Amino acid sequence: MFSKFKDRVNDALAKASKEITEKKLTREDLERVFGDLKISLLQSDVAMETAEEICSDLTDKLEGKEVKRTEAENTIKESFRYTVKNILSVNVPDVVDSIKSSDDVSLVLFLGFNGSGKTSTLVKFASILKNEGFEPVLAAGDTYRAASIEQLEKHGDKLDLKVVKHDYGSDAAAVIYDAMEHAKANDRKVVLADTAGRSHSNTNLMDELKKICRVNSPNWKILVIDSLTGNDSVEQARRFEDAVGVDGVVLTKMDVNEKGGAALSVAHTLGKPILYIGTGQEYEDLETFNPEAISRSILD
Ligand code: GDP
């Protein structure tokens, strides 16, 4: 994970450390030596405003410090790791705990563009919940993409979970409403709802999502972002946030992501927690996001 990101950042930090000749770190020196770091971050898909904040945060932290030349690299790296961890640690809530402690049926909505990994993430999360003793109801709320309903049904069969579906082209808000009714009638505690990732020619995707939310009041709106989309991920996240609000993010395909900047950018620019990361195509490949581990995997 993040091999290119790691190489670039390590090189930039090592170079920055070598350029420090004075014992006492001045603001001018630090701003100069972090120029390369900023470029490395941008090349690794970190958004401009995030890269700038990382560099200015580092400068603030290190200004006036006295470091021996031999210790400069370690001091800078330690500060970098701390800054990254802070950016990533936006109050991560525990979705499973919130479902457990609710008396009502919880509705978890998965949002995102086609191909981001929505359906895969939904079924991986269903598998986590099954292991916790729940029997989630799956709602086939993507009524546009060909084969999406069958895809969810296939997983429902494998996991032995009920899938509530209507026909293609039908109203997604109604499918999810029915799934909630089914859950209430059958004493299920949670509904996981898939949604369309692209608009039908006659409807606007965001309008459809707004309607789903209006009708069903989801407890969790989880935005699924393909980490490989790079800098676009910030723009995508903003669109969903503006339309319906996002409670947390899942970043998928982290197993094949060499750059890693998307995680930093989304967490920083949106201020939303990263709940899980997708690390493969199997049910068990959904991991709790660990800012400490990620900030370590970027360096070292
Ligand atoms: P959707 O259109 O958003 O529902 O996307 P899908 O769930 O159908 O996923 C699109 C493709 O990405 C599929 O081939 C998935 O197997 C793959 N995929 C999803 N999540 C991951 C992940 O974390 N890692 C990898 N390597 N592939 C993933």
mmCIF file of C-alpha atoms in Angstrom, residues 151-260:
data_model
loop_
_atom_site.group_PDB
_atom_site.id
_atom_site.type_symbol
_atom_site.label_atom_id
_atom_site.label_comp_id
_atom_site.label_asym_id
_atom_site.label_seq_id
_atom_site.Cartn_x
_atom_site.Cartn_y
_atom_site.Cartn_z
ATOM 1 C CA GLN A 151 -25.435 -8.828 -8.166
ATOM 2 C CA LEU A 152 -26.924 -8.016 -4.768
ATOM 3 C CA GLU A 153 -29.157 -11.110 -4.864
ATOM 4 C CA LYS A 154 -26.151 -13.304 -5.544
ATOM 5 C CA HIS A 155 -24.453 -11.978 -2.438
ATOM 6 C CA GLY A 156 -27.696 -12.238 -0.459
ATOM 7 C CA ASP A 157 -27.826 -15.956 -1.383
ATOM 8 C CA LYS A 158 -24.212 -16.503 -0.396
ATOM 9 C CA LEU A 159 -24.615 -14.727 2.924
ATOM 10 C CA ASP A 160 -28.115 -16.130 3.439
ATOM 11 C CA LEU A 161 -29.659 -12.669 3.800
ATOM 12 C CA LYS A 162 -32.980 -11.302 2.609
ATOM 13 C CA VAL A 163 -32.800 -8.950 -0.399
ATOM 14 C CA VAL A 164 -35.761 -6.609 -0.952
ATOM 15 C CA LYS A 165 -36.083 -5.597 -4.603
ATOM 16 C CA HIS A 166 -38.450 -4.097 -7.130
ATOM 17 C CA ASP A 167 -38.093 -3.988 -10.910
ATOM 18 C CA TYR A 168 -35.475 -1.979 -12.763
ATOM 19 C CA GLY A 169 -36.529 1.623 -13.283
ATOM 20 C CA SER A 170 -38.706 1.638 -10.177
ATOM 21 C CA ASP A 171 -38.547 4.186 -7.377
ATOM 22 C CA ALA A 172 -35.514 3.515 -5.165
ATOM 23 C CA ALA A 173 -37.072 5.361 -2.226
ATOM 24 C CA ALA A 174 -39.973 2.863 -2.306
ATOM 25 C CA VAL A 175 -37.636 -0.154 -2.420
ATOM 26 C CA ILE A 176 -35.819 1.075 0.668
ATOM 27 C CA TYR A 177 -39.099 1.894 2.409
ATOM 28 C CA ASP A 178 -40.274 -1.693 1.793
ATOM 29 C CA ALA A 179 -36.993 -3.055 3.104
ATOM 30 C CA MET A 180 -37.464 -1.036 6.303
ATOM 31 C CA GLU A 181 -41.026 -2.380 6.664
ATOM 32 C CA HIS A 182 -39.741 -5.914 6.144
ATOM 33 C CA ALA A 183 -37.066 -5.383 8.801
ATOM 34 C CA LYS A 184 -39.588 -4.020 11.307
ATOM 35 C CA ALA A 185 -42.047 -6.875 10.680
ATOM 36 C CA ASN A 186 -39.329 -9.507 11.024
ATOM 37 C CA ASP A 187 -37.450 -8.134 13.983
ATOM 38 C CA ARG A 188 -34.299 -7.242 12.044
ATOM 39 C CA LYS A 189 -32.206 -4.415 13.419
ATOM 40 C CA VAL A 190 -30.614 -3.050 10.292
ATOM 41 C CA VAL A 191 -31.189 -2.377 6.600
ATOM 42 C CA LEU A 192 -28.264 -1.854 4.233
ATOM 43 C CA ALA A 193 -29.352 0.007 1.114
ATOM 44 C CA ASP A 194 -27.565 0.149 -2.206
ATOM 45 C CA THR A 195 -28.190 3.247 -4.350
ATOM 46 C CA ALA A 196 -27.660 4.162 -7.985
ATOM 47 C CA GLY A 197 -24.305 5.634 -8.893
ATOM 48 C CA ARG A 198 -25.328 7.293 -12.112
ATOM 49 C CA SER A 199 -28.466 9.121 -13.049
ATOM 50 C CA HIS A 200 -31.059 7.764 -15.385
ATOM 51 C CA SER A 201 -31.405 10.035 -18.394
ATOM 52 C CA ASN A 202 -34.585 11.560 -16.998
ATOM 53 C CA THR A 203 -33.649 11.969 -13.383
ATOM 54 C CA ASN A 204 -30.912 13.634 -11.533
ATOM 55 C CA LEU A 205 -28.892 11.361 -9.303
ATOM 56 C CA MET A 206 -28.710 13.877 -6.491
ATOM 57 C CA ASP A 207 -32.473 14.540 -6.651
ATOM 58 C CA GLU A 208 -33.095 10.827 -6.371
ATOM 59 C CA LEU A 209 -30.805 10.570 -3.360
ATOM 60 C CA LYS A 210 -32.535 13.525 -1.730
ATOM 61 C CA LYS A 211 -35.876 11.796 -2.176
ATOM 62 C CA ILE A 212 -34.537 8.539 -0.689
ATOM 63 C CA CYS A 213 -33.352 10.493 2.353
ATOM 64 C CA ARG A 214 -36.586 12.472 2.681
ATOM 65 C CA VAL A 215 -38.724 9.339 2.595
ATOM 66 C CA ASN A 216 -36.510 7.061 4.709
ATOM 67 C CA SER A 217 -34.399 9.261 7.038
ATOM 68 C CA PRO A 218 -31.251 7.114 6.975
ATOM 69 C CA ASN A 219 -29.193 6.885 10.166
ATOM 70 C CA TRP A 220 -25.962 6.608 8.216
ATOM 71 C CA LYS A 221 -25.088 7.980 4.801
ATOM 72 C CA ILE A 222 -21.819 6.368 3.910
ATOM 73 C CA LEU A 223 -19.973 7.665 0.895
ATOM 74 C CA VAL A 224 -17.953 5.045 -0.957
ATOM 75 C CA ILE A 225 -14.998 6.485 -2.815
ATOM 76 C CA ASP A 226 -12.606 4.700 -5.114
ATOM 77 C CA SER A 227 -9.228 5.748 -3.722
ATOM 78 C CA LEU A 228 -7.751 5.412 -7.212
ATOM 79 C CA THR A 229 -9.778 8.402 -8.454
ATOM 80 C CA GLY A 230 -7.111 10.604 -6.915
ATOM 81 C CA ASN A 231 -7.815 14.285 -6.647
ATOM 82 C CA ASP A 232 -11.306 13.912 -8.125
ATOM 83 C CA SER A 233 -12.305 12.155 -4.937
ATOM 84 C CA VAL A 234 -12.484 15.493 -3.123
ATOM 85 C CA GLU A 235 -14.812 16.941 -5.740
ATOM 86 C CA GLN A 236 -16.990 13.803 -5.645
ATOM 87 C CA ALA A 237 -17.190 13.914 -1.895
ATOM 88 C CA ARG A 238 -18.242 17.564 -1.918
ATOM 89 C CA ARG A 239 -21.078 16.892 -4.369
ATOM 90 C CA PHE A 240 -22.584 14.211 -2.153
ATOM 91 C CA GLU A 241 -22.001 16.251 0.989
ATOM 92 C CA ASP A 242 -23.765 19.270 -0.527
ATOM 93 C CA ALA A 243 -26.713 17.218 -1.778
ATOM 94 C CA VAL A 244 -27.559 14.951 1.143
ATOM 95 C CA GLY A 245 -24.793 15.201 3.750
ATOM 96 C CA VAL A 246 -22.289 12.461 4.415
ATOM 97 C CA ASP A 247 -21.679 10.823 7.801
ATOM 98 C CA GLY A 248 -18.531 8.983 6.897
ATOM 99 C CA VAL A 249 -16.440 7.667 4.055
ATOM 100 C CA VAL A 250 -15.221 4.268 2.922
ATOM 101 C CA LEU A 251 -12.141 4.350 0.702
ATOM 102 C CA THR A 252 -11.976 1.319 -1.541
ATOM 103 C CA LYS A 253 -9.181 -0.352 -3.511
ATOM 104 C CA MET A 254 -6.543 0.669 -1.005
ATOM 105 C CA ASP A 255 -4.873 -2.690 -1.734
ATOM 106 C CA VAL A 256 -3.997 -1.498 -5.234
ATOM 107 C CA ASN A 257 -3.356 2.138 -4.358
ATOM 108 C CA GLU A 258 0.226 3.296 -4.514
ATOM 109 C CA LYS A 259 -0.389 6.980 -3.951
ATOM 110 C CA GLY A 260 -2.567 7.244 -0.887
#
